[in-house]
Tab-separated table of C-alpha atoms in Angstrom:
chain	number	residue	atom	x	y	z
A	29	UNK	CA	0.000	0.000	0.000
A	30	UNK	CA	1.260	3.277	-0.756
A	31	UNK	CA	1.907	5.989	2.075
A	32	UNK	CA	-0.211	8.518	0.408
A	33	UNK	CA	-3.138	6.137	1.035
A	34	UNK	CA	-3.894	5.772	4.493
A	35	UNK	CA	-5.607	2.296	5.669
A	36	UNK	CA	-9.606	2.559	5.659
A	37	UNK	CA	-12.222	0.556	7.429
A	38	UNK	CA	-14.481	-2.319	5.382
A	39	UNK	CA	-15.180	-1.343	2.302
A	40	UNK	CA	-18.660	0.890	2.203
A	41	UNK	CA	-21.046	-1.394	0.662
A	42	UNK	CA	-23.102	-0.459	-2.905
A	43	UNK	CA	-26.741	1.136	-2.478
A	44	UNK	CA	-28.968	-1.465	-3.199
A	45	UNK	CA	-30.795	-0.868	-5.860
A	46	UNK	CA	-34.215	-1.852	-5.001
A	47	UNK	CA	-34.490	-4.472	-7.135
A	48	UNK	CA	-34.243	-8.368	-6.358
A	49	UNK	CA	-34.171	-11.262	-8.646
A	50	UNK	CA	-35.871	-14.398	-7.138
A	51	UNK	CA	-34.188	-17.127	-8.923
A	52	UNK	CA	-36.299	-20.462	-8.233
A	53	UNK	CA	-39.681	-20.858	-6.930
A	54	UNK	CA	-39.068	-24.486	-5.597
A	55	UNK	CA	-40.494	-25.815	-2.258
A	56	UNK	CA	-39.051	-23.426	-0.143
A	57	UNK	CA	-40.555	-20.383	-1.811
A	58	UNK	CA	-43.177	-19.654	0.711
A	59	UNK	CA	-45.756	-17.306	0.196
A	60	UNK	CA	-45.606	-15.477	3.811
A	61	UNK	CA	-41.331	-14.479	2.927
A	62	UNK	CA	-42.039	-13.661	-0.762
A	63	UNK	CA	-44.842	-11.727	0.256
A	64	UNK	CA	-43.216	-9.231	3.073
A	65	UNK	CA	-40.287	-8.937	0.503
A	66	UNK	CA	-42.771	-7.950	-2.178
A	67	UNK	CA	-43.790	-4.995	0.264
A	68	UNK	CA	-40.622	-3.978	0.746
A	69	UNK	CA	-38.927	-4.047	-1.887
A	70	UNK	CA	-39.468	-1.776	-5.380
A	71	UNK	CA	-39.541	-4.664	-7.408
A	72	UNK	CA	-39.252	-7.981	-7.220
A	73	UNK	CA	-38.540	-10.741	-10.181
A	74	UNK	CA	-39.465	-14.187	-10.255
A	75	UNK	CA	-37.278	-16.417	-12.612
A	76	UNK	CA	-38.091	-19.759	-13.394
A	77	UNK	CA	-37.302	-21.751	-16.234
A	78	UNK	CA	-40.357	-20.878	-18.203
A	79	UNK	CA	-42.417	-17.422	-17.223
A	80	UNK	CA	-45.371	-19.199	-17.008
A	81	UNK	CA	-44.161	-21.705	-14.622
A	82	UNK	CA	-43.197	-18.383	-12.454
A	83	UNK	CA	-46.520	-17.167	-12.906
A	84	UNK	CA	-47.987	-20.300	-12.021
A	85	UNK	CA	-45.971	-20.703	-8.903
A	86	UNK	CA	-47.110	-16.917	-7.987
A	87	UNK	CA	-51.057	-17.595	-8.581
A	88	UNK	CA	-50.080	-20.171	-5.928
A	89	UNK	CA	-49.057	-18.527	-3.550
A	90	UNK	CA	-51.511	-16.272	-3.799
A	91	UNK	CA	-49.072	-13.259	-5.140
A	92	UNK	CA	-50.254	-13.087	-8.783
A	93	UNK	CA	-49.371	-9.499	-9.659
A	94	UNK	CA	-47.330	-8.685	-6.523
A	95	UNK	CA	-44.136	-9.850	-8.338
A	96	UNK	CA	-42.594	-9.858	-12.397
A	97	UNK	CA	-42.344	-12.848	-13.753
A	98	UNK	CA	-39.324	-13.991	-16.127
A	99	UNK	CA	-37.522	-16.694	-17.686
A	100	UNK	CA	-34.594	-18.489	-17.044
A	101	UNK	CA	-33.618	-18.309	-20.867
A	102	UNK	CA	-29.132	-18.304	-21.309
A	103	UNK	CA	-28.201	-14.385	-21.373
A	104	UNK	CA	-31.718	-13.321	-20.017
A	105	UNK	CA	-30.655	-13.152	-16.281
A	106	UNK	CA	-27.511	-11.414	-17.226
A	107	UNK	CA	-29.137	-8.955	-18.987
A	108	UNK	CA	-31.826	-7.976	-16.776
A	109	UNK	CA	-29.284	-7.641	-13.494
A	110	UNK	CA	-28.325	-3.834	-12.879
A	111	UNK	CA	-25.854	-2.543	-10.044
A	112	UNK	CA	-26.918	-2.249	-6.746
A	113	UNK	CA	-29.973	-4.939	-7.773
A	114	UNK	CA	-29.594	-8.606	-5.114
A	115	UNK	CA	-29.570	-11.792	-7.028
A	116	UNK	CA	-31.219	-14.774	-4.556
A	117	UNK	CA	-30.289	-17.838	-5.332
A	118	UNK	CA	-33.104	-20.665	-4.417
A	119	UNK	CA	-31.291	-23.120	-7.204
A	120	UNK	CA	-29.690	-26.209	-5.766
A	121	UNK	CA	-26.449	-25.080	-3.435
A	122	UNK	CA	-24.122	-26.614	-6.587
A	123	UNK	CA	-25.291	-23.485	-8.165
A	124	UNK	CA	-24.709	-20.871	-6.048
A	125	UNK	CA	-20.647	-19.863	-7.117
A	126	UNK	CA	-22.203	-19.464	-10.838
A	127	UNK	CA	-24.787	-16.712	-9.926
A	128	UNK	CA	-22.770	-15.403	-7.534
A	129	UNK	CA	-19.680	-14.534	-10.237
A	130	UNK	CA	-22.767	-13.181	-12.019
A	131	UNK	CA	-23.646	-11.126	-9.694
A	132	UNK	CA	-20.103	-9.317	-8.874
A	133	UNK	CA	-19.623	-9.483	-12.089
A	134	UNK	CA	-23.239	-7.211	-12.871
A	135	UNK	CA	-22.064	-5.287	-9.327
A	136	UNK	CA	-24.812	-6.646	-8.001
A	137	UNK	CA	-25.484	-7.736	-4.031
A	138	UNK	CA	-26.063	-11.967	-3.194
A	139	UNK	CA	-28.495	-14.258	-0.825
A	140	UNK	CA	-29.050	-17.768	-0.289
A	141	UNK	CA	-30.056	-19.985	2.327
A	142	UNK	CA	-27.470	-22.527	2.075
A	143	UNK	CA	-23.710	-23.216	3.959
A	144	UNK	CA	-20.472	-21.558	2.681
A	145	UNK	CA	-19.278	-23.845	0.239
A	146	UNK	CA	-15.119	-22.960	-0.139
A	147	UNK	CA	-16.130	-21.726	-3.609
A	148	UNK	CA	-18.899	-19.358	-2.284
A	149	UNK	CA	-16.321	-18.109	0.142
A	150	UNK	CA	-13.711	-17.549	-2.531
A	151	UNK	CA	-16.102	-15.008	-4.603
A	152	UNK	CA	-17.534	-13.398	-1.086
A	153	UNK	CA	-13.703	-12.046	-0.282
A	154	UNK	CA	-13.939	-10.881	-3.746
A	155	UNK	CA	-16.926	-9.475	-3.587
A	156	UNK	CA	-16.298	-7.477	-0.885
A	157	UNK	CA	-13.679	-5.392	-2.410
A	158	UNK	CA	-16.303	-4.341	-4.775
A	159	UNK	CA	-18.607	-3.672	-1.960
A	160	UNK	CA	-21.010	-5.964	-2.657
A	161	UNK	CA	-22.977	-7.739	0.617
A	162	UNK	CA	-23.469	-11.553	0.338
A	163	UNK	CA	-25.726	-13.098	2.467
A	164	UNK	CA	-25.581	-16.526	2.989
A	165	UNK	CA	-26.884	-18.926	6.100
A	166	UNK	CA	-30.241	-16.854	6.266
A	167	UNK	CA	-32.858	-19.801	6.482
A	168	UNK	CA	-34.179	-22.530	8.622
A	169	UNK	CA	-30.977	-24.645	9.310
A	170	UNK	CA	-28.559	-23.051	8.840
A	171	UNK	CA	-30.432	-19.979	9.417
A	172	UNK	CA	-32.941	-19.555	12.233
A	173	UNK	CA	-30.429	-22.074	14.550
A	174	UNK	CA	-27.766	-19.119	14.099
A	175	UNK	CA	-30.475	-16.805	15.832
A	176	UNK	CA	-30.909	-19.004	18.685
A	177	UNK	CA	-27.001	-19.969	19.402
A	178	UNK	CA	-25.961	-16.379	19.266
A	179	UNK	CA	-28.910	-15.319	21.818
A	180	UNK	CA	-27.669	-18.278	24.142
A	181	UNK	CA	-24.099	-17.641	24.071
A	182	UNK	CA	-24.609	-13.657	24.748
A	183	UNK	CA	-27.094	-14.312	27.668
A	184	UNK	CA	-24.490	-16.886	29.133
A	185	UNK	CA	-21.456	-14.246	28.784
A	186	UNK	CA	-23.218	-12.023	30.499
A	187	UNK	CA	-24.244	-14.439	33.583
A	188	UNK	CA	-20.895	-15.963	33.893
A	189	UNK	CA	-18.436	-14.356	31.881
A	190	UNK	CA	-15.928	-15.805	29.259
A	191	UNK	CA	-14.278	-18.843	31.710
A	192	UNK	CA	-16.748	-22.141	32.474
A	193	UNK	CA	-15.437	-25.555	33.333
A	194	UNK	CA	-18.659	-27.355	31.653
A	195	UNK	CA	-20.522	-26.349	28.893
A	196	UNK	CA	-22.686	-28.386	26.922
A	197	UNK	CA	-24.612	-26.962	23.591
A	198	UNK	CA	-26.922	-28.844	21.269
A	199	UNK	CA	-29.096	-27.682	18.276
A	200	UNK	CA	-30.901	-30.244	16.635
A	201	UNK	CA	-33.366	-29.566	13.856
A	202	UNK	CA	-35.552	-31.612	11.349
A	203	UNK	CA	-38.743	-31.610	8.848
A	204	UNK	CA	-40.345	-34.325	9.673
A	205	UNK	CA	-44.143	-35.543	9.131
A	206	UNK	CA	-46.570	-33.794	11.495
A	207	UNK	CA	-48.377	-37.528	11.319
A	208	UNK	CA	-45.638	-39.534	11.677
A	209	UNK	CA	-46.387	-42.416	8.754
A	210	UNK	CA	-44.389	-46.398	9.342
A	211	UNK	CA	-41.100	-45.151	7.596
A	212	UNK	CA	-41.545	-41.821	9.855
A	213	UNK	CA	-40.372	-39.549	6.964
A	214	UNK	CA	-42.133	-37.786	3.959
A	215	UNK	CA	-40.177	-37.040	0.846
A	216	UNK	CA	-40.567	-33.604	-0.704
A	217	UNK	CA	-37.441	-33.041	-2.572
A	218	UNK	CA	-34.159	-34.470	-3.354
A	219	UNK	CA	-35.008	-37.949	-2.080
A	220	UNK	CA	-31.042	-39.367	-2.803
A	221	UNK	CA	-29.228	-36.116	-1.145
A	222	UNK	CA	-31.277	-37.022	1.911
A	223	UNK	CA	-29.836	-40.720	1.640
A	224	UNK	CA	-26.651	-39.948	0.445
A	225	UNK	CA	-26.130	-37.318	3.688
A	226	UNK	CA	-25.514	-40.034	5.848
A	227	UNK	CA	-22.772	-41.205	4.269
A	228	UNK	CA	-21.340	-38.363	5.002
A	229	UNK	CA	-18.849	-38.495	8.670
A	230	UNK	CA	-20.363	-36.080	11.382
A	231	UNK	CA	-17.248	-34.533	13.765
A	232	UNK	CA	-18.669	-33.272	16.735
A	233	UNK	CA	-17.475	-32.939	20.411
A	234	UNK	CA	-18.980	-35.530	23.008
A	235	UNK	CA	-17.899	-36.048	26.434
A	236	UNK	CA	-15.193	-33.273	26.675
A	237	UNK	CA	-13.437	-34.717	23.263
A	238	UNK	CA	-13.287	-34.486	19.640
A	239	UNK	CA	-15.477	-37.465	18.108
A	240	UNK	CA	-16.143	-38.694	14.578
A	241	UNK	CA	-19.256	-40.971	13.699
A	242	UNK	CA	-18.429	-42.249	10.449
A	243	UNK	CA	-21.737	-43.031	10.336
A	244	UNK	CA	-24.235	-40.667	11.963
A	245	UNK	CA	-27.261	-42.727	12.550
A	246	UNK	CA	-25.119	-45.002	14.912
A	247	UNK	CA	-24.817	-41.782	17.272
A	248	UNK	CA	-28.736	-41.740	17.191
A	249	UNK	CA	-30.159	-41.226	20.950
A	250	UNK	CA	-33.721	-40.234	21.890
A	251	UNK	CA	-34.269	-36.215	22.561
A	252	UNK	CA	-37.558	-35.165	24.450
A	253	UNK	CA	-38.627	-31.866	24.282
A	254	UNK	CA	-41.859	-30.829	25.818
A	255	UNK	CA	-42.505	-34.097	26.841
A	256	UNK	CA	-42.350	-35.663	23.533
A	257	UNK	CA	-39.342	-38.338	22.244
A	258	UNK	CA	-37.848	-37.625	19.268
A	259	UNK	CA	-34.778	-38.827	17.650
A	260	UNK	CA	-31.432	-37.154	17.112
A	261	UNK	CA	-28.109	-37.947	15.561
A	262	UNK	CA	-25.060	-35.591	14.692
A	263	UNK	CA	-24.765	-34.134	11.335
A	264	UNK	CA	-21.665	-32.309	9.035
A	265	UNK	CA	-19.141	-30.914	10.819
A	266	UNK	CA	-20.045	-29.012	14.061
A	267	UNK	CA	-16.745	-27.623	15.038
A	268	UNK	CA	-15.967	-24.721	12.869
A	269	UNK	CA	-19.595	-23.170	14.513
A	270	UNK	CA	-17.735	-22.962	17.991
A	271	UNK	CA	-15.970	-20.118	16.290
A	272	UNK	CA	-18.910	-18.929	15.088
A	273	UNK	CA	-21.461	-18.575	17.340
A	274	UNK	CA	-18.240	-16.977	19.309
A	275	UNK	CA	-17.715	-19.319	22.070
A	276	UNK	CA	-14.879	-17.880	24.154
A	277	UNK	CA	-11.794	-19.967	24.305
A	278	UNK	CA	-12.174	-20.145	28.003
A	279	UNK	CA	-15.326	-22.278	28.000
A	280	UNK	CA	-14.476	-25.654	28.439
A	281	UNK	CA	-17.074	-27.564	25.931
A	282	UNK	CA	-18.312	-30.930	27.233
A	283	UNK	CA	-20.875	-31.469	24.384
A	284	UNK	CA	-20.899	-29.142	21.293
A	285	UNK	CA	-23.170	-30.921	18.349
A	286	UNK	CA	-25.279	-30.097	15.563
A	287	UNK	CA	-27.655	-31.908	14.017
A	288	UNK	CA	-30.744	-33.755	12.408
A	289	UNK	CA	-34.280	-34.627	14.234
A	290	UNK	CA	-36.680	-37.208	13.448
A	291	UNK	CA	-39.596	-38.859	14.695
A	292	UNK	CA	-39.440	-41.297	17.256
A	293	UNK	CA	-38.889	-44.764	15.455
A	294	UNK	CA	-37.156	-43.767	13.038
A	295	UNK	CA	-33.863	-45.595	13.320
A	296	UNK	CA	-35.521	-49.048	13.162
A	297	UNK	CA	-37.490	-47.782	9.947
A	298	UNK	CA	-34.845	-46.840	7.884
A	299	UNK	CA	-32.428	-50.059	8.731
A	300	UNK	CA	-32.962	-51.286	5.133
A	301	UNK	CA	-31.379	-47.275	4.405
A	302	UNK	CA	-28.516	-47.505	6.442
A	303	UNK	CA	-27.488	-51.159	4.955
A	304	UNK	CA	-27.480	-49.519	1.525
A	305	UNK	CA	-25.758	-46.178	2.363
A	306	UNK	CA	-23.492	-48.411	4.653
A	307	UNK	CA	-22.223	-50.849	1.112
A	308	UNK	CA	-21.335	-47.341	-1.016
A	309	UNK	CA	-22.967	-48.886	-3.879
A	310	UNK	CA	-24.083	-45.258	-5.219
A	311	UNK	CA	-26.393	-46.674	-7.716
A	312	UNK	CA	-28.218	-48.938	-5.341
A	313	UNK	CA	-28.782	-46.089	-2.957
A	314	UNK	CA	-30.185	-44.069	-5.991
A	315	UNK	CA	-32.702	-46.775	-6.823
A	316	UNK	CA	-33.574	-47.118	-3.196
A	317	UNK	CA	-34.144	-43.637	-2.659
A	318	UNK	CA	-36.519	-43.257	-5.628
A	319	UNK	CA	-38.056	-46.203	-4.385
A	320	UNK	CA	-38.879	-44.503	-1.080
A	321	UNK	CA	-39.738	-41.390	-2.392
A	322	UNK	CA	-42.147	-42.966	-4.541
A	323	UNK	CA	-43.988	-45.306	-1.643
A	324	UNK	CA	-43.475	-42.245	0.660
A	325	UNK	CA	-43.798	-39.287	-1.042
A	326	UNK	CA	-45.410	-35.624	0.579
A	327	UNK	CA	-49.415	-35.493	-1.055
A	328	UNK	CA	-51.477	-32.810	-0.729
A	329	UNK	CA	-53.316	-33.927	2.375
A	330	UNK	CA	-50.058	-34.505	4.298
A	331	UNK	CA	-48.462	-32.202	6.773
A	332	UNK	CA	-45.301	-31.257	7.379
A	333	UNK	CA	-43.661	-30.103	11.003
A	334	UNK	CA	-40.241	-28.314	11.788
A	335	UNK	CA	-38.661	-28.744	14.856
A	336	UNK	CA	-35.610	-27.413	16.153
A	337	UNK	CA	-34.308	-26.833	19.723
A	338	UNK	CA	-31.264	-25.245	20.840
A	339	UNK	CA	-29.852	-25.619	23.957
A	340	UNK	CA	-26.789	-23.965	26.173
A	341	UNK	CA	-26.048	-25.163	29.420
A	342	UNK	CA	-23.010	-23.237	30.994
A	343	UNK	CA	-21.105	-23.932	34.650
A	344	UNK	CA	-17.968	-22.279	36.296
A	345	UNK	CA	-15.767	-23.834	38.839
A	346	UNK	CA	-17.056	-21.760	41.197
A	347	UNK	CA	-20.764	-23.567	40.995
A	348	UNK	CA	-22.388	-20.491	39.271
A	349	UNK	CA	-24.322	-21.398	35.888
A	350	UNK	CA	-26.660	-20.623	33.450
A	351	UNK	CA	-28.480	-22.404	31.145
A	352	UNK	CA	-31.067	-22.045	28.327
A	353	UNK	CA	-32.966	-23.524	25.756
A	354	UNK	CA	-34.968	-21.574	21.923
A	355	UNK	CA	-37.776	-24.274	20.759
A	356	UNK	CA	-39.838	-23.745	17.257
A	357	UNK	CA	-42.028	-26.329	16.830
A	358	UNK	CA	-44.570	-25.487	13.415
A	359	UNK	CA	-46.482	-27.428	11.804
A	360	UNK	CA	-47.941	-26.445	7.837
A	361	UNK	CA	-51.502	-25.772	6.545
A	362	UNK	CA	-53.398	-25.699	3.330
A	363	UNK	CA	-51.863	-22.395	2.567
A	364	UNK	CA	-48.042	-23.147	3.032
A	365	UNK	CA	-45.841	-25.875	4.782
A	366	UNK	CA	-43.752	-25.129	7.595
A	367	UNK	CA	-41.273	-25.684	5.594
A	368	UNK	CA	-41.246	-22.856	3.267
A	369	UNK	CA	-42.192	-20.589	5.833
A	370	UNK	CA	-39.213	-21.159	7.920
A	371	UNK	CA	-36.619	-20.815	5.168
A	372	UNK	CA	-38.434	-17.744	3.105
A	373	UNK	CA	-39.285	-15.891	6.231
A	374	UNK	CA	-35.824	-15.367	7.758
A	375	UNK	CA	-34.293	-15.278	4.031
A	376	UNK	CA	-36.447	-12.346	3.313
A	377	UNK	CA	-36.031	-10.382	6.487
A	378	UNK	CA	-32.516	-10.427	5.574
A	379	UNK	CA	-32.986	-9.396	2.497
A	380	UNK	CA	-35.013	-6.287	3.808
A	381	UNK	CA	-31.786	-5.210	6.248
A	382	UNK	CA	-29.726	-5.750	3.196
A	383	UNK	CA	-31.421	-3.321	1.184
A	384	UNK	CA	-31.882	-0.987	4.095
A	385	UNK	CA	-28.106	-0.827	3.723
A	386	UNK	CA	-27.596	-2.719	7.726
A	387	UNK	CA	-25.337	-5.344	6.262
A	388	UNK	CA	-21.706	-5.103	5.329
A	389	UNK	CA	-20.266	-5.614	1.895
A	390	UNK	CA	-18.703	-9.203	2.106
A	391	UNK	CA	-19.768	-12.262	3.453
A	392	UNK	CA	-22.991	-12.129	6.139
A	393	UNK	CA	-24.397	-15.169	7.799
A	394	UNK	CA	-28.143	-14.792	9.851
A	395	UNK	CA	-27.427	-12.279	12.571
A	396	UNK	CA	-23.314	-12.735	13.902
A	397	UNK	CA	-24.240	-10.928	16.707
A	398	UNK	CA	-26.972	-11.559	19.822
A	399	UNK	CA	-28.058	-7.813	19.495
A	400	UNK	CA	-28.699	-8.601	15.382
A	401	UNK	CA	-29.863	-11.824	16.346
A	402	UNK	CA	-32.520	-10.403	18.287
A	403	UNK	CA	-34.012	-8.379	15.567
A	404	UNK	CA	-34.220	-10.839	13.210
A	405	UNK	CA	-36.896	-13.289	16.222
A	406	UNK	CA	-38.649	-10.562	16.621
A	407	UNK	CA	-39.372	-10.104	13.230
A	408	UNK	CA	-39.811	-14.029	13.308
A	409	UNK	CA	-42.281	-13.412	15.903
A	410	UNK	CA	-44.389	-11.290	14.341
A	411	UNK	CA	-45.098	-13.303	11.756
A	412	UNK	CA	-46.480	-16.487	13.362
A	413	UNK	CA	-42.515	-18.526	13.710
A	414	UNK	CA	-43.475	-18.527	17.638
A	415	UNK	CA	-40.237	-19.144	19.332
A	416	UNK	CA	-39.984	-20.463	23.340
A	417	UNK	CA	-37.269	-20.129	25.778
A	418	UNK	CA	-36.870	-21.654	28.683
């Protein structure tokens, strides 16, 4: 750097424009989310790949009018995005790094609901030079759990400070049928990403160590909440969220897990699952999941329920504690599944601090902060996600 230019601050992110492209109007477009952004934004595009499927997915959601409608056609998306205009991605997550090069390419802001991928990550540092905000993390899970663990760990620094001898923190969260059925899962979407997820390791800390569960579902143990047994097993990789949820390095973690929720029973159900994930014979578990998703699928008449409960439980040498716990517990209607609602909801009150300008340019997860975090359950609140602490 050259000594006639001193050092500066982050860089000052773009004015958003006013305008945000909606790209997707898959399952988790929920009415409730893309409504409130429609009144708060200046204008809002739907893409999809036809603009009659868009509009048909609007008249759906009972938004017909609310919201332009547009198609998906090669060149279409890149003409149509202007500086200072946000590009949400609701595409699958393998999509994300494209639309987002689009976007700082078009100097235009980013959202999605999904986890950093190292490529997303990559194009947020360089986004942020251009001042462009990129909001990622902003739905159910990860999203709405984010909320919750940065309330917990602010209340707990301020009952017992930044040095504990035991402190044990679980968030466990899952879309599961609100009538649980034999196999005590519904398919909605992506029936052989669910399967193939649990071949996937889970690292997690258990019993004051690091642990690895090469295969989750044999780390399954029953979790009641509210007087009702569910079923919970670890899930990804839970460590890197002790940085950030901003644990302090003087807690001494006992427990520190993330992870999935399902009905009660669902371990024995799915044993034929686990045999076939278990042999890595990918085209087996791709017949089997199609299989399941066709015996088991989500109908009209079914509902679905999210759950998810996080939980801090804090305790010093001394014998002082503190402990806490967020539950959501929703179930879906005729007009919208729980589903939706919890990931369009928080995406799109994020979206409305973006374009107030209240986010940075660079990468932004839900709320890093308990103070941020709190805005974003009120809003929550107020718009039927009722949240309980105890």
């Amino acid at each position: 750097m050259s000594a006639d230019r001193p050092t500066t601050g982050p860089t000052e992110a773009v004015p958003a424009s006013g305008t945000v492209h909606w790209i997707g109007t898959g399952l988790s477009t929920g009415r409730t989310g893309l409504g409130v952004l429609c009144d708060q934004a200046a204008r809002v595009v739907l893409w999809d790949r036809t603009a009659d499927r868009a509009a048909e997915r609007l008249a759906a959601l009972g938004l017909t009018g609310r919201a332009e409608v547009r198609a998906l056609d090669d060149g279409a998306l890149e003409a149509a995005v202007g500086a200072g205009d946000v590009l949400v991605s609701m595409l699958p997550a393998t999509e994300h790094p494209r639309l987002l090069r689009l976007a700082v390419d078009r100097r235009a802001h980013f959202a999605c609901t999904s986890y950093v991928s190292d490529a997303v990550a990559e194009q947020a540092a360089v986004a942020a030079q251009a001042g462009l905000v990129v909001l990622t993390e902003a739905g159910l899970d990860p999203g709405i759990d984010h909320l919750m663990a940065h309330r917990l760990v602010g209340h707990a620094r301020e009952a017992v400070g930044d040095t504990a001898e035991s402190v044990e923190f679980t968030s466990y969260c899952g879309g599961i049928p609100a009538v649980p059925n034999d196999f005590r899962y519904r398919f909605s979407w992506a029936p052989y990403g669910v399967l193939a997820a649990l071949g996937s390791p889970a690292r997690y800390v258990g019993e004051g160590a690091e642990r690895t569960a090469a295969h989750p579902w044999e780390a399954t143990r029953v979790h009641r909440l509210a007087g009702e047994d569910f079923e919970v097993y670890p899930n990804r990789d839970s460590l890197p969220f002790v940085a950030q949820y901003g644990i302090p390095d003087g807690w001494q973690l006992r427990t520190f897990v993330r992870g999935t929720l399902r009905n009660a029973g669902w371990r024995e159900a799915w044993e034929e699952v686990f045999r076939t994930v278990r042999a890595g014979d990918e085209a087996r578990t791709r017949a089997l999941a199609k299989e399941l998703a066709d015996r088991y699928p989500t109908t009209e008449a079914d509902r679905d329920r999210v759950v998810l409960s996080v939980a801090l439980d804090v305790r010093t040498a001394g014998g002082e504690g503190w402990q806490g716990a967020y539950l959501m517990d929703l179930t879906g209607d005729e007009t919208e599944s729980a589903m939706a609602r919890c990931v369009s909801l928080p995406l799109a009150f994020g979206l409305t601090r973006l374009l107030a300008g209240a986010l940075p340019a660079g990468l932004n997860r839900a709320a890093e902060s308990a103070e941020e975090a709190g805005r974003w359950m009120d809003f929550l609140a107020g718009y039927g996600l009722r949240i309980t602490f105890e």
